Amino acid sequence: MKISAGRASLRLDPRTGLLCFLAVLAFVVALPAEAPLWKNAGLLFLLLAAGLGFAPQLRKLLNWLKKMVLILIPFIVFLLVVTLLLSKEPAKKVFFYIAQVGLRSLVVVAADLVFILSQRTEDLLAAMSQAKVPAVVIQLLNSGLRYSHIFTREAVSSFRAKLARDKCRQPFLKRLKITDLIIEKIFWRAIDRSQRIYAAMLSRGYDGNLYFHRPFRLRVLDVVALTSFLALLLALAWI
Amino acid sequence: MPGTEIIEVNNLSYRFPDGTLALRQVSLVVREKERVAIMGPNGAGKSTLLLLLDGLLVGEGQIKILGTEVRRRNLKFIRSKVGLVFQNPDDQLFMPSVLDDVIYGLCARKKSLDPEAIKKAEAILRQLKAETLVNRSTMSLSLGEKKKVALAGVLIMEPDVLLLDEPTSGLDPAARRWLISYLSGLNRTMIFATHNLELAGRLAHRIILLNAGRVVADGPAAEILNNEKLLLDNGL
């Protein structure tokens, strides 16, 4: 039986992906507010190019990016309006800062898509465990992912059941009330479910630790990708 | 039937937090290598009894597993001897990959990632005809596959007593037949809660019939399954 980390040949080692993501976060946070916009735009371009090479489902990732941009736009517009109204800075400077925030948010989203979401969840958690990330963080992420998976399925089936029983279009308030009842039901189920999951964990000797077996091996590709990416980030920050 | 008493339950009662009495004065003995089916209608207290036997609920009365009383201070020992497979595998599988989930119990016992556990996991998954699942995510499995992985995660710990809650529920007929024949080949003490008369008939040496938290019948499987009135009166 072959036990593998389940990586596509061009997919980065999850530890490399985590390090690259952290490097991008550090870059975005550490870059001065007055830094030229092209630096973040360049990084965004670089990330999308990297996505072409390392993330096998780039089309899926780009779709995600589009959705995230749609969420980001109202946020940026809100920021812009509030800042224009309340800030004493000239409008040109306000636009510049808002563009900084927008670009940096996009860079973080793109880095997340390329380095984190392109990995298998189990590989990422195992990589975090190997990288000695505190057990409580890994447990929270693991439970969060498990619960979100289970409750998404429950929510979908509850709303499907509602649709199957809807003979005609209900008035808005009634629909709102039914939705509220479904959400309440899912909430109570969540509590019941979490108790059962915890009982099952205890019955198998859960001691507060999670153990992962993933035979990760850093390949030349990972080392080259990591060093060149870090070099590029440093160069962007330096110029 | 061999004679050593493995499980001894005396006057066990359990009340849910809302006040409903789930089990009333239940007493029973299970002997080594015995396969006992706990049967009864919905709400009879079957699953509650299994949770109490694994020390996951605390009731009134006494439970002894291999001579050790099920108490908070003995839980580590009890859980090393008793393996519980839950009805819904989604409640049981909590690690992200199949291999990590199967080896969890052994690693938790040894408090480290044990290379032996991986070999054992491979062997058990092969026995369960689930070796192809080893690298899969536990979230992307079918119900039958999840049931196999949940069972593997318990069997790897080599428990003396295997508790199974509705082991065949939700399985298609072929998977059900396969599971019954697999379980009947396991040479260990087994208690399973079920509604399934076929499962009880093929697997159990003995049936304990529960209704409204009380033991209404306890006897050889063939005898109870042939008593149609008894089964009908108790929602089976």
PDB file of C-alpha atoms in Angstrom, chain B residues 46-129:
ATOM      1  CA  LYS B  46     -29.954   1.020  23.248  1.00  0.00           C
ATOM      2  CA  SER B  47     -27.449   3.725  22.286  1.00  0.00           C
ATOM      3  CA  THR B  48     -27.525   5.167  25.807  1.00  0.00           C
ATOM      4  CA  LEU B  49     -26.570   1.761  27.213  1.00  0.00           C
ATOM      5  CA  LEU B  50     -23.571   1.565  24.855  1.00  0.00           C
ATOM      6  CA  LEU B  51     -22.431   5.079  25.827  1.00  0.00           C
ATOM      7  CA  LEU B  52     -22.695   4.133  29.498  1.00  0.00           C
ATOM      8  CA  LEU B  53     -20.640   0.977  28.929  1.00  0.00           C
ATOM      9  CA  ASP B  54     -17.849   3.098  27.427  1.00  0.00           C
ATOM     10  CA  GLY B  55     -18.005   5.570  30.315  1.00  0.00           C
ATOM     11  CA  LEU B  56     -19.162   8.402  28.075  1.00  0.00           C
ATOM     12  CA  LEU B  57     -22.277   8.907  30.192  1.00  0.00           C
ATOM     13  CA  VAL B  58     -22.540   8.495  33.926  1.00  0.00           C
ATOM     14  CA  GLY B  59     -25.612   6.744  35.292  1.00  0.00           C
ATOM     15  CA  GLU B  60     -26.792   5.341  38.592  1.00  0.00           C
ATOM     16  CA  GLY B  61     -25.927   1.744  39.387  1.00  0.00           C
ATOM     17  CA  GLN B  62     -22.818  -0.248  38.689  1.00  0.00           C
ATOM     18  CA  ILE B  63     -20.968  -1.265  35.520  1.00  0.00           C
ATOM     19  CA  LYS B  64     -17.902  -3.477  35.644  1.00  0.00           C
ATOM     20  CA  ILE B  65     -15.715  -4.171  32.626  1.00  0.00           C
ATOM     21  CA  LEU B  66     -13.194  -6.998  33.145  1.00  0.00           C
ATOM     22  CA  GLY B  67     -13.775  -6.616  36.876  1.00  0.00           C
ATOM     23  CA  THR B  68     -13.009  -2.881  36.888  1.00  0.00           C
ATOM     24  CA  GLU B  69     -15.797  -0.511  37.765  1.00  0.00           C
ATOM     25  CA  VAL B  70     -16.544   2.180  35.182  1.00  0.00           C
ATOM     26  CA  ARG B  71     -15.645   5.326  37.095  1.00  0.00           C
ATOM     27  CA  ARG B  72     -13.940   8.554  36.167  1.00  0.00           C
ATOM     28  CA  ARG B  73     -10.573   7.426  37.545  1.00  0.00           C
ATOM     29  CA  ASN B  74     -10.681   4.153  35.556  1.00  0.00           C
ATOM     30  CA  LEU B  75     -11.762   5.614  32.245  1.00  0.00           C
ATOM     31  CA  LYS B  76      -8.368   5.312  30.581  1.00  0.00           C
ATOM     32  CA  PHE B  77      -8.276   1.583  31.335  1.00  0.00           C
ATOM     33  CA  ILE B  78     -11.922   1.105  30.377  1.00  0.00           C
ATOM     34  CA  ARG B  79     -11.480   2.840  27.027  1.00  0.00           C
ATOM     35  CA  SER B  80      -8.395   0.792  26.270  1.00  0.00           C
ATOM     36  CA  LYS B  81     -10.520  -2.330  26.687  1.00  0.00           C
ATOM     37  CA  VAL B  82     -13.760  -1.153  25.102  1.00  0.00           C
ATOM     38  CA  GLY B  83     -14.061   0.100  21.543  1.00  0.00           C
ATOM     39  CA  LEU B  84     -17.220   1.909  20.473  1.00  0.00           C
ATOM     40  CA  VAL B  85     -18.270   2.347  16.848  1.00  0.00           C
ATOM     41  CA  PHE B  86     -20.865   5.107  16.613  1.00  0.00           C
ATOM     42  CA  GLN B  87     -23.996   4.890  14.518  1.00  0.00           C
ATOM     43  CA  ASN B  88     -23.113   7.904  12.416  1.00  0.00           C
ATOM     44  CA  PRO B  89     -19.518   7.740  11.188  1.00  0.00           C
ATOM     45  CA  ASP B  90     -19.571  11.527  10.689  1.00  0.00           C
ATOM     46  CA  ASP B  91     -19.589  11.773  14.485  1.00  0.00           C
ATOM     47  CA  GLN B  92     -16.616   9.489  14.762  1.00  0.00           C
ATOM     48  CA  LEU B  93     -14.159  10.490  12.048  1.00  0.00           C
ATOM     49  CA  PHE B  94     -12.473  13.648  13.196  1.00  0.00           C
ATOM     50  CA  MET B  95      -9.047  13.564  11.560  1.00  0.00           C
ATOM     51  CA  PRO B  96      -8.725  15.019   8.075  1.00  0.00           C
ATOM     52  CA  SER B  97      -7.266  11.943   6.354  1.00  0.00           C
ATOM     53  CA  VAL B  98      -8.233   8.280   6.559  1.00  0.00           C
ATOM     54  CA  LEU B  99      -4.786   7.097   7.670  1.00  0.00           C
ATOM     55  CA  ASP B 100      -4.511   9.733  10.396  1.00  0.00           C
ATOM     56  CA  ASP B 101      -7.972   8.853  11.655  1.00  0.00           C
ATOM     57  CA  VAL B 102      -7.360   5.103  11.734  1.00  0.00           C
ATOM     58  CA  ILE B 103      -4.066   5.395  13.649  1.00  0.00           C
ATOM     59  CA  TYR B 104      -5.364   8.036  16.064  1.00  0.00           C
ATOM     60  CA  GLY B 105      -6.357   5.686  18.905  1.00  0.00           C
ATOM     61  CA  LEU B 106      -2.977   3.923  18.955  1.00  0.00           C
ATOM     62  CA  CYS B 107      -1.000   7.172  18.734  1.00  0.00           C
ATOM     63  CA  ALA B 108      -3.078   8.705  21.533  1.00  0.00           C
ATOM     64  CA  ARG B 109      -2.396   5.656  23.680  1.00  0.00           C
ATOM     65  CA  LYS B 110       1.365   5.865  23.060  1.00  0.00           C
ATOM     66  CA  LYS B 111       1.342   9.682  22.947  1.00  0.00           C
ATOM     67  CA  SER B 112       3.478   9.655  19.803  1.00  0.00           C
ATOM     68  CA  LEU B 113       3.302   8.872  16.115  1.00  0.00           C
ATOM     69  CA  ASP B 114       3.983   5.159  16.175  1.00  0.00           C
ATOM     70  CA  PRO B 115       5.416   3.614  12.962  1.00  0.00           C
ATOM     71  CA  GLU B 116       3.891   0.271  14.012  1.00  0.00           C
ATOM     72  CA  ALA B 117       0.478   1.934  13.951  1.00  0.00           C
ATOM     73  CA  ILE B 118       0.861   2.636  10.248  1.00  0.00           C
ATOM     74  CA  LYS B 119       1.615  -1.005   9.476  1.00  0.00           C
ATOM     75  CA  LYS B 120      -1.359  -2.057  11.583  1.00  0.00           C
ATOM     76  CA  ALA B 121      -3.602   0.476   9.875  1.00  0.00           C
ATOM     77  CA  GLU B 122      -2.578  -0.859   6.484  1.00  0.00           C
ATOM     78  CA  ALA B 123      -3.339  -4.423   7.580  1.00  0.00           C
ATOM     79  CA  ILE B 124      -6.737  -3.543   9.032  1.00  0.00           C
ATOM     80  CA  LEU B 125      -7.757  -1.445   6.042  1.00  0.00           C
ATOM     81  CA  ARG B 126      -6.754  -4.364   3.805  1.00  0.00           C
ATOM     82  CA  GLN B 127      -8.893  -6.752   5.888  1.00  0.00           C
ATOM     83  CA  LEU B 128     -11.803  -4.343   5.542  1.00  0.00           C
ATOM     84  CA  LYS B 129     -11.172  -4.081   1.778  1.00  0.00           C
TER      85      LYS B 129
END
